[in-house]
Amino acid sequence: MVLPKETATVSAAETGKKSTSAAVPAGVAPASATKSTTSPPTITSAPGSTRLIALAGNPNCGKSALFNRLTGLYVNVSNFPGTTVDISKGSWLGAELIDTPGVYGVGSYSDEERIARDSLLQADVVINVVNATTLERDLFLTLQLLDMGVPMVIALNMMDEAEHLGIKLDIPMLAHLTGVPVVPIVAIAGRGIDELTKAVASPKIGISDAQAIKAVQEERRRLAAEAQETGRIADPGRIADPGRISQGMLLLLAEGDEEIAQRLGVPPGEHRELIYTQRRRRADRLAAKVIKGGGEQKLGQILGEWTARPIVGIPVLLLVLWGLYWFIGVVVAQIVVEYTEGILFTEYYEPFVRQLMATFLSAENFVYKLLAGEFGLLTMTVTYLFGLLLPLVAGFYLVLSIMEDSGYLPRVALLTDKILNRLGLNGRAVIPMILGLGCVTMATFTTRVLASKRERTIALALLGIAIPCSAQLGVIAVLVTPLGLAAVAFYVAIILLIYGLIGVTLNRMLPGRSSDLLLDLPPLRLPQPANILKKTASRVSAFLAEAAPIFAVGVLLVAVLQETGILEAIQRAVGPLTAGWLQLPPESAQAFVMGLVRRDFGAAGLYSLAMTAHQKLVASITITLFVPCIASMLVLFKERGVRDALAIFLGSIFVAIGTGGLVSRLIYLIGWNLP
Amino acid sequence: MFSQSVKTATETEAQTLTLADARPGETYRIISISPWDGREQLLRMGLVEGSEVYCITAFGHGPVAVRSGRTNIAIGWGLARQIMVKKVEKMASGVGRPVGVGEGRWFDGFAQRNRHRFGRRDR
Ligand SMILES: Nc1nc2c(ncn2[C@@H]2O[C@H](COP(=O)(O)OP(=O)(O)O)[C@@H](O)[C@H]2O)c(=O)[nH]1
Ligand SMILES: [Mg+2]
C-alpha cells in the first residue's frame, strides 16, 4: 500500500507560522493553540516539513481513541485487540495522521502487521502509543521503533487507569532511556493532548540498541556487496544505493522479514532471534527502571480474571446470551417493532402515502404500483427499512457495542477456543463471528485478524453460510419468537449444527493446521456511554447507507419481475423446490429471489407471507442459511477471489435448501405440533 | 507435588512441565520456548525464558490464561505445549513477573534452559 506523501502539502503561510509555533516555549502553547482554531500550529521547524504522522502501538492501547481526539473524526474504539484492521486517515496540524492496526512488533506475520509495517516505514513522525499499565509488554514495540531510527514521540496513554491501579512511573527516566519525548496522556478524556501536540513538533530519533545497530550495519555492508556483484538492487525507483536505504528497512531485513528482503532483492537476514531476545531483555530492564511500584488488582482486573474461569465464565456467558435474546427477541423484535412497523408505518405512514399518490395517479398505473404498490418504493421499502430493520439493527449494535467496550469479547474467545479448535479455528475467530451477527460484510473484513489463510477460509465460509446478520436475525426473531421458546431453541440448534458440520468438514478437507490462540485479555472496563452511542450511530448509518440503495434496486427488480410476469414464471419453475421439497407456500419463491439481493430483504419478504408456524420455522432456517448478501459477496470476491466466493455462494444455496427440506420433514417425523 | 529444591540437572528435568499442564492459582517460570512461529509473538508480548507467569485458568486439553507482568494472555493448547515451565513454589507477588526483573534473572532463565537441554541429552 502506497501512501502518497504529496497529499498533505503544507502551504507557504503555514510554513512561515511553523517556525514561530515551534519557538513557543513549553507551557505557553495550549491556550493559544485552542484559541486560534483557524491557524493550528504546524509541526516542524525544519525545512523538510512533516507530512505523514503515524500512530503505532500494541493492540488495544488506545490508538483509535487518540486518533479520534486529534482529528475529530470517528473510527471504532473497542476494548478488544484487533479492532482496527484497516488504516484510517485524517488530517491533523496540516499533516496526514494515520491510525494503524495494533501490533506487538513490526513484521510480516499477518496482514495487519504488513499494513502497519508499511505505513510505519513511510511515516515522517511516529507517535508510539504506549499503555502505561502494561509497560513491559508495550515497550518491545517501542524499542523496535527506536531501533528503526524513526523520529518519534511516546504517548503514554491510560494514565488514569495507571493512577487508579496505583502504578507509579518515572516518566523522565523513560524519556532519558529511550531518548525521545514522553508525554503522559488520557486519550479518552483528552488529557495531555496539548502537550503531545507540542512534543510532536520536535520528535526525536531515539537511542537504538547497540546490537541492532551492528546488525543494521552488517546488512548495509551485505547489500553493498550484493549491489557490487549484481550491479543493481531491486526496486530501483526508490532505492538508488545501499547507503540510502532507511535504517528501518535494514533492521527489518536483519530481523528476517521476507517481504522486505524480497523488495531489496536479497535473502532475508538471520539476526531475528538474537535481536528479539536482546530487545525483550532491554524492555524488561527499562520497565524495571521506570516502574516505581504499585499495580494493585482492582475490580476490572479481578472481574476480568473470574469471567475467564469456566466456573464463573460459562454461567456469565449464558446470562449474556439470555440477555441478548431477551433484549433483541422480546423487547425490540416484539414490543418496539410492533409499534414502529405495525402502527407507525403500516397504519399511519403507508395509507398517507397511498392517499397522496392516488391524487396524482390511478391505482392501475405502473408508476403507482412501483411507488406505492405491494412492493412500493415509498411503501414497503420504507416500512421495512425504517419500521422493521432500523430498530432491530440499532438494538443489536447497541448490545454489541456494550459487549465490545466492556472487554468481554476476549473472554468469550477464551471460553470457546476449545470448541472452535474442532472447527479448525481458534478462539480469536469468535470476534469476527460475533461481529458477523452485526453485519456479515463488516465482519468479513475482520477475518484478517485470523492468522492463516486456512482459518480465514473456514471463517468466511461460516460467515457466508451460517451466520445471520442483525437485520436478518431481527426479522427472524419477529417470525420465530412468537412460536415459543422451543421453536427458538430448535432454530438455534439447527443453525449451530450446520455451523459445526461446515466447520468440521472444512477442517478435515483443508490441508495444513490452524494456528493456536494467542490473545491479550484486556481488563473489564465500564463502557463509556458516549462511545457506545457514537459507535452505534455510526454503524446504523453505515447500515442504512449500504442497505437503502440495494433495497431500492431490489424492490425495483421485484416490481419489474412481477409486472412482466417473470416472477410468476420463476415461482412456477421453482415450485417443486419451494412447495414440493421445502413445503412452503409457492409465493415464498419471491422471498428467495429477494434474498439473492440481500438476506435481510429475503427475510423481510417472508415476513409478509401467510404461513403456518411450521412453515415459518422452516422458512426462517432456510433463509438464514441462504446466500450472503450482495455486499458481502463483493467483499468476498475482493478478499478471496472468484473461486472461493462462488463456492460459498453455491454451497450456501445447496445447504439452505437441503437443510430446509430435511428440517420440514423432521418436524413432521417427530410429530411436533407447533402452535 | 514436587520437591522444592533444585539441585541437579536431572532433577530439573523431572520438574519440567509444559504450560499446557499448568494449574490455576500456581506460578510457573518459563524454561524454554520451542523455536517455532509462536515464539516471536510470545517474546513480543513479554514471555521469555526466565519470566514468571501466574496461571489464571486452564481448560483441560484447551487453552490456558496466564498473567505476566500486568498483562493477561490467553494461550491455546498447542502453543502452551511448546512452552516448558517449572513450578515456582512461592508466588513472588500479586503479579506474575515481579516488577524488578532484571538482567540477572534473565540469565538465570537462560542458564536453566541450557541445563534443561543438557539434561535431555543425558538421557
Ligand atoms: N481508562 C482509559 N481507557 C482508555 C484510554 N484510551 C483508550 N481507552 C480504552 O481502551 C480501549 C481500546 O481503545 P482503542 O482506541 O480502540 O485502542 P486501539 O486498539 O489501540 O485502537 C477502549 O475501550 C477505550 O475506551 C485512556 O486513556 N484511559
Ligand atoms: Mg483501533
PDB file of N, CA and C in Angstrom, chain A residues 526-588:
ATOM      1  N   LEU A 526     -15.733  -0.273  32.361  1.00  0.00           N
ATOM      2  CA  LEU A 526     -17.102   0.226  32.258  1.00  0.00           C
ATOM      3  C   LEU A 526     -17.228   0.933  30.909  1.00  0.00           C
ATOM      4  N   PRO A 527     -18.158   0.499  30.062  1.00  0.00           N
ATOM      5  CA  PRO A 527     -18.270   1.144  28.748  1.00  0.00           C
ATOM      6  C   PRO A 527     -18.616   2.616  28.897  1.00  0.00           C
ATOM      7  N   GLN A 528     -18.073   3.414  27.988  1.00  0.00           N
ATOM      8  CA  GLN A 528     -18.392   4.835  28.028  1.00  0.00           C
ATOM      9  C   GLN A 528     -19.642   5.070  27.196  1.00  0.00           C
ATOM     10  N   PRO A 529     -20.676   5.638  27.789  1.00  0.00           N
ATOM     11  CA  PRO A 529     -21.933   5.843  27.056  1.00  0.00           C
ATOM     12  C   PRO A 529     -21.728   6.626  25.758  1.00  0.00           C
ATOM     13  N   ALA A 530     -20.887   7.644  25.798  1.00  0.00           N
ATOM     14  CA  ALA A 530     -20.705   8.468  24.602  1.00  0.00           C
ATOM     15  C   ALA A 530     -20.152   7.633  23.454  1.00  0.00           C
ATOM     16  N   ASN A 531     -19.168   6.798  23.774  1.00  0.00           N
ATOM     17  CA  ASN A 531     -18.575   5.971  22.732  1.00  0.00           C
ATOM     18  C   ASN A 531     -19.573   4.955  22.191  1.00  0.00           C
ATOM     19  N   ILE A 532     -20.349   4.372  23.108  1.00  0.00           N
ATOM     20  CA  ILE A 532     -21.356   3.388  22.694  1.00  0.00           C
ATOM     21  C   ILE A 532     -22.338   4.024  21.709  1.00  0.00           C
ATOM     22  N   LEU A 533     -22.813   5.203  22.065  1.00  0.00           N
ATOM     23  CA  LEU A 533     -23.804   5.851  21.219  1.00  0.00           C
ATOM     24  C   LEU A 533     -23.203   6.233  19.869  1.00  0.00           C
ATOM     25  N   LYS A 534     -21.994   6.766  19.914  1.00  0.00           N
ATOM     26  CA  LYS A 534     -21.340   7.161  18.661  1.00  0.00           C
ATOM     27  C   LYS A 534     -21.134   5.955  17.765  1.00  0.00           C
ATOM     28  N   LYS A 535     -20.673   4.871  18.386  1.00  0.00           N
ATOM     29  CA  LYS A 535     -20.385   3.684  17.600  1.00  0.00           C
ATOM     30  C   LYS A 535     -21.673   3.108  17.013  1.00  0.00           C
ATOM     31  N   THR A 536     -22.703   3.028  17.846  1.00  0.00           N
ATOM     32  CA  THR A 536     -23.981   2.507  17.355  1.00  0.00           C
ATOM     33  C   THR A 536     -24.501   3.387  16.223  1.00  0.00           C
ATOM     34  N   ALA A 537     -24.440   4.692  16.437  1.00  0.00           N
ATOM     35  CA  ALA A 537     -24.948   5.599  15.411  1.00  0.00           C
ATOM     36  C   ALA A 537     -24.157   5.446  14.115  1.00  0.00           C
ATOM     37  N   SER A 538     -22.844   5.348  14.232  1.00  0.00           N
ATOM     38  CA  SER A 538     -22.051   5.274  13.003  1.00  0.00           C
ATOM     39  C   SER A 538     -22.326   3.962  12.275  1.00  0.00           C
ATOM     40  N   ARG A 539     -22.543   2.905  13.033  1.00  0.00           N
ATOM     41  CA  ARG A 539     -22.815   1.629  12.373  1.00  0.00           C
ATOM     42  C   ARG A 539     -24.209   1.590  11.766  1.00  0.00           C
ATOM     43  N   VAL A 540     -25.159   2.170  12.479  1.00  0.00           N
ATOM     44  CA  VAL A 540     -26.522   2.180  11.948  1.00  0.00           C
ATOM     45  C   VAL A 540     -26.576   3.009  10.670  1.00  0.00           C
ATOM     46  N   SER A 541     -25.875   4.131  10.664  1.00  0.00           N
ATOM     47  CA  SER A 541     -25.930   4.936   9.442  1.00  0.00           C
ATOM     48  C   SER A 541     -25.178   4.230   8.317  1.00  0.00           C
ATOM     49  N   ALA A 542     -24.125   3.491   8.679  1.00  0.00           N
ATOM     50  CA  ALA A 542     -23.436   2.707   7.649  1.00  0.00           C
ATOM     51  C   ALA A 542     -24.382   1.650   7.091  1.00  0.00           C
ATOM     52  N   PHE A 543     -25.161   1.058   7.980  1.00  0.00           N
ATOM     53  CA  PHE A 543     -26.134   0.051   7.542  1.00  0.00           C
ATOM     54  C   PHE A 543     -27.149   0.668   6.585  1.00  0.00           C
ATOM     55  N   LEU A 544     -27.684   1.808   6.962  1.00  0.00           N
ATOM     56  CA  LEU A 544     -28.692   2.447   6.116  1.00  0.00           C
ATOM     57  C   LEU A 544     -28.098   2.841   4.772  1.00  0.00           C
ATOM     58  N   ALA A 545     -26.878   3.390   4.828  1.00  0.00           N
ATOM     59  CA  ALA A 545     -26.254   3.822   3.579  1.00  0.00           C
ATOM     60  C   ALA A 545     -26.021   2.637   2.655  1.00  0.00           C
ATOM     61  N   GLU A 546     -25.712   1.491   3.246  1.00  0.00           N
ATOM     62  CA  GLU A 546     -25.457   0.336   2.407  1.00  0.00           C
ATOM     63  C   GLU A 546     -26.766  -0.312   1.966  1.00  0.00           C
ATOM     64  N   ALA A 547     -27.676  -0.439   2.919  1.00  0.00           N
ATOM     65  CA  ALA A 547     -28.879  -1.217   2.635  1.00  0.00           C
ATOM     66  C   ALA A 547     -29.886  -0.465   1.776  1.00  0.00           C
ATOM     67  N   ALA A 548     -30.063   0.821   2.031  1.00  0.00           N
ATOM     68  CA  ALA A 548     -31.135   1.550   1.355  1.00  0.00           C
ATOM     69  C   ALA A 548     -31.058   1.467  -0.172  1.00  0.00           C
ATOM     70  N   PRO A 549     -29.910   1.801  -0.770  1.00  0.00           N
ATOM     71  CA  PRO A 549     -29.883   1.735  -2.239  1.00  0.00           C
ATOM     72  C   PRO A 549     -30.108   0.321  -2.767  1.00  0.00           C
ATOM     73  N   ILE A 550     -29.489  -0.661  -2.115  1.00  0.00           N
ATOM     74  CA  ILE A 550     -29.643  -2.031  -2.592  1.00  0.00           C
ATOM     75  C   ILE A 550     -31.098  -2.463  -2.462  1.00  0.00           C
ATOM     76  N   PHE A 551     -31.703  -2.066  -1.369  1.00  0.00           N
ATOM     77  CA  PHE A 551     -33.115  -2.344  -1.160  1.00  0.00           C
ATOM     78  C   PHE A 551     -33.953  -1.754  -2.290  1.00  0.00           C
ATOM     79  N   ALA A 552     -33.674  -0.503  -2.582  1.00  0.00           N
ATOM     80  CA  ALA A 552     -34.459   0.181  -3.614  1.00  0.00           C
ATOM     81  C   ALA A 552     -34.316  -0.544  -4.943  1.00  0.00           C
ATOM     82  N   VAL A 553     -33.082  -0.899  -5.279  1.00  0.00           N
ATOM     83  CA  VAL A 553     -32.854  -1.606  -6.539  1.00  0.00           C
ATOM     84  C   VAL A 553     -33.568  -2.950  -6.513  1.00  0.00           C
ATOM     85  N   GLY A 554     -33.461  -3.617  -5.360  1.00  0.00           N
ATOM     86  CA  GLY A 554     -34.109  -4.924  -5.233  1.00  0.00           C
ATOM     87  C   GLY A 554     -35.614  -4.818  -5.420  1.00  0.00           C
ATOM     88  N   VAL A 555     -36.183  -3.800  -4.828  1.00  0.00           N
ATOM     89  CA  VAL A 555     -37.626  -3.609  -4.933  1.00  0.00           C
ATOM     90  C   VAL A 555     -38.032  -3.341  -6.383  1.00  0.00           C
ATOM     91  N   LEU A 556     -37.228  -2.505  -7.034  1.00  0.00           N
ATOM     92  CA  LEU A 556     -37.493  -2.224  -8.443  1.00  0.00           C
ATOM     93  C   LEU A 556     -37.471  -3.515  -9.249  1.00  0.00           C
ATOM     94  N   LEU A 557     -36.453  -4.293  -8.973  1.00  0.00           N
ATOM     95  CA  LEU A 557     -36.275  -5.560  -9.680  1.00  0.00           C
ATOM     96  C   LEU A 557     -37.496  -6.455  -9.495  1.00  0.00           C
ATOM     97  N   VAL A 558     -37.889  -6.599  -8.234  1.00  0.00           N
ATOM     98  CA  VAL A 558     -39.030  -7.475  -7.951  1.00  0.00           C
ATOM     99  C   VAL A 558     -40.302  -6.925  -8.593  1.00  0.00           C
ATOM    100  N   ALA A 559     -40.460  -5.604  -8.525  1.00  0.00           N
ATOM    101  CA  ALA A 559     -41.656  -4.995  -9.108  1.00  0.00           C
ATOM    102  C   ALA A 559     -41.694  -5.231 -10.619  1.00  0.00           C
ATOM    103  N   VAL A 560     -40.546  -5.064 -11.251  1.00  0.00           N
ATOM    104  CA  VAL A 560     -40.477  -5.277 -12.699  1.00  0.00           C
ATOM    105  C   VAL A 560     -40.757  -6.741 -13.021  1.00  0.00           C
ATOM    106  N   LEU A 561     -40.153  -7.633 -12.234  1.00  0.00           N
ATOM    107  CA  LEU A 561     -40.370  -9.064 -12.450  1.00  0.00           C
ATOM    108  C   LEU A 561     -41.849  -9.407 -12.308  1.00  0.00           C
ATOM    109  N   GLN A 562     -42.472  -8.767 -11.358  1.00  0.00           N
ATOM    110  CA  GLN A 562     -43.877  -9.054 -11.124  1.00  0.00           C
ATOM    111  C   GLN A 562     -44.736  -8.519 -12.271  1.00  0.00           C
ATOM    112  N   GLU A 563     -44.466  -7.300 -12.681  1.00  0.00           N
ATOM    113  CA  GLU A 563     -45.230  -6.666 -13.756  1.00  0.00           C
ATOM    114  C   GLU A 563     -45.129  -7.459 -15.047  1.00  0.00           C
ATOM    115  N   THR A 564     -43.918  -7.928 -15.319  1.00  0.00           N
ATOM    116  CA  THR A 564     -43.695  -8.609 -16.590  1.00  0.00           C
ATOM    117  C   THR A 564     -44.084 -10.081 -16.534  1.00  0.00           C
ATOM    118  N   GLY A 565     -44.505 -10.520 -15.357  1.00  0.00           N
ATOM    119  CA  GLY A 565     -44.932 -11.912 -15.242  1.00  0.00           C
ATOM    120  C   GLY A 565     -43.786 -12.886 -15.043  1.00  0.00           C
ATOM    121  N   ILE A 566     -42.576 -12.369 -14.972  1.00  0.00           N
ATOM    122  CA  ILE A 566     -41.428 -13.266 -14.801  1.00  0.00           C
ATOM    123  C   ILE A 566     -41.436 -13.887 -13.402  1.00  0.00           C
ATOM    124  N   LEU A 567     -41.847 -13.079 -12.442  1.00  0.00           N
ATOM    125  CA  LEU A 567     -41.862 -13.565 -11.064  1.00  0.00           C
ATOM    126  C   LEU A 567     -42.729 -14.817 -10.938  1.00  0.00           C
ATOM    127  N   GLU A 568     -43.881 -14.742 -11.623  1.00  0.00           N
ATOM    128  CA  GLU A 568     -44.796 -15.883 -11.569  1.00  0.00           C
ATOM    129  C   GLU A 568     -44.156 -17.103 -12.237  1.00  0.00           C
ATOM    130  N   ALA A 569     -43.464 -16.838 -13.338  1.00  0.00           N
ATOM    131  CA  ALA A 569     -42.788 -17.924 -14.050  1.00  0.00           C
ATOM    132  C   ALA A 569     -41.737 -18.565 -13.149  1.00  0.00           C
ATOM    133  N   ILE A 570     -41.004 -17.712 -12.446  1.00  0.00           N
ATOM    134  CA  ILE A 570     -39.985 -18.234 -11.525  1.00  0.00           C
ATOM    135  C   ILE A 570     -40.647 -19.070 -10.444  1.00  0.00           C
ATOM    136  N   GLN A 571     -41.736 -18.521  -9.922  1.00  0.00           N
ATOM    137  CA  GLN A 571     -42.442 -19.244  -8.864  1.00  0.00           C
ATOM    138  C   GLN A 571     -42.885 -20.614  -9.321  1.00  0.00           C
ATOM    139  N   ARG A 572     -43.368 -20.669 -10.580  1.00  0.00           N
ATOM    140  CA  ARG A 572     -43.804 -21.950 -11.104  1.00  0.00           C
ATOM    141  C   ARG A 572     -42.610 -22.871 -11.316  1.00  0.00           C
ATOM    142  N   ALA A 573     -41.521 -22.280 -11.834  1.00  0.00           N
ATOM    143  CA  ALA A 573     -40.337 -23.081 -12.152  1.00  0.00           C
ATOM    144  C   ALA A 573     -39.729 -23.711 -10.896  1.00  0.00           C
ATOM    145  N   VAL A 574     -39.665 -22.914  -9.822  1.00  0.00           N
ATOM    146  CA  VAL A 574     -39.036 -23.459  -8.606  1.00  0.00           C
ATOM    147  C   VAL A 574     -40.064 -24.093  -7.680  1.00  0.00           C
ATOM    148  N   GLY A 575     -41.301 -24.184  -8.174  1.00  0.00           N
ATOM    149  CA  GLY A 575     -42.377 -24.792  -7.382  1.00  0.00           C
ATOM    150  C   GLY A 575     -41.989 -26.116  -6.741  1.00  0.00           C
ATOM    151  N   PRO A 576     -41.405 -27.020  -7.517  1.00  0.00           N
ATOM    152  CA  PRO A 576     -41.030 -28.309  -6.915  1.00  0.00           C
ATOM    153  C   PRO A 576     -40.105 -28.128  -5.700  1.00  0.00           C
ATOM    154  N   LEU A 577     -39.264 -27.118  -5.764  1.00  0.00           N
ATOM    155  CA  LEU A 577     -38.355 -26.887  -4.643  1.00  0.00           C
ATOM    156  C   LEU A 577     -39.070 -26.275  -3.456  1.00  0.00           C
ATOM    157  N   THR A 578     -39.771 -25.171  -3.708  1.00  0.00           N
ATOM    158  CA  THR A 578     -40.391 -24.457  -2.593  1.00  0.00           C
ATOM    159  C   THR A 578     -41.594 -25.208  -2.041  1.00  0.00           C
ATOM    160  N   ALA A 579     -42.546 -25.485  -2.923  1.00  0.00           N
ATOM    161  CA  ALA A 579     -43.762 -26.141  -2.440  1.00  0.00           C
ATOM    162  C   ALA A 579     -43.513 -27.627  -2.204  1.00  0.00           C
ATOM    163  N   GLY A 580     -42.776 -28.239  -3.126  1.00  0.00           N
ATOM    164  CA  GLY A 580     -42.552 -29.674  -3.025  1.00  0.00           C
ATOM    165  C   GLY A 580     -41.574 -30.051  -1.926  1.00  0.00           C
ATOM    166  N   TRP A 581     -40.334 -29.615  -2.075  1.00  0.00           N
ATOM    167  CA  TRP A 581     -39.284 -30.031  -1.158  1.00  0.00           C
ATOM    168  C   TRP A 581     -39.348 -29.308   0.183  1.00  0.00           C
ATOM    169  N   LEU A 582     -39.479 -27.977   0.109  1.00  0.00           N
ATOM    170  CA  LEU A 582     -39.459 -27.210   1.357  1.00  0.00           C
ATOM    171  C   LEU A 582     -40.838 -27.163   2.033  1.00  0.00           C
ATOM    172  N   GLN A 583     -41.884 -27.509   1.286  1.00  0.00           N
ATOM    173  CA  GLN A 583     -43.256 -27.483   1.788  1.00  0.00           C
ATOM    174  C   GLN A 583     -43.684 -26.093   2.253  1.00  0.00           C
ATOM    175  N   LEU A 584     -43.249 -25.104   1.479  1.00  0.00           N
ATOM    176  CA  LEU A 584     -43.614 -23.717   1.787  1.00  0.00           C
ATOM    177  C   LEU A 584     -44.630 -23.244   0.758  1.00  0.00           C
ATOM    178  N   PRO A 585     -45.324 -22.138   1.039  1.00  0.00           N
ATOM    179  CA  PRO A 585     -46.237 -21.602   0.023  1.00  0.00           C
ATOM    180  C   PRO A 585     -45.453 -21.195  -1.225  1.00  0.00           C
ATOM    181  N   PRO A 586     -46.068 -21.339  -2.414  1.00  0.00           N
ATOM    182  CA  PRO A 586     -45.346 -21.036  -3.654  1.00  0.00           C
ATOM    183  C   PRO A 586     -44.802 -19.605  -3.681  1.00  0.00           C
ATOM    184  N   GLU A 587     -45.510 -18.689  -3.018  1.00  0.00           N
ATOM    185  CA  GLU A 587     -45.063 -17.278  -3.062  1.00  0.00           C
ATOM    186  C   GLU A 587     -43.725 -17.086  -2.359  1.00  0.00           C
ATOM    187  N   SER A 588     -43.302 -18.076  -1.582  1.00  0.00           N
ATOM    188  CA  SER A 588     -42.028 -17.905  -0.872  1.00  0.00           C
ATOM    189  C   SER A 588     -40.869 -17.781  -1.851  1.00  0.00           C
TER     190      SER A 588
END
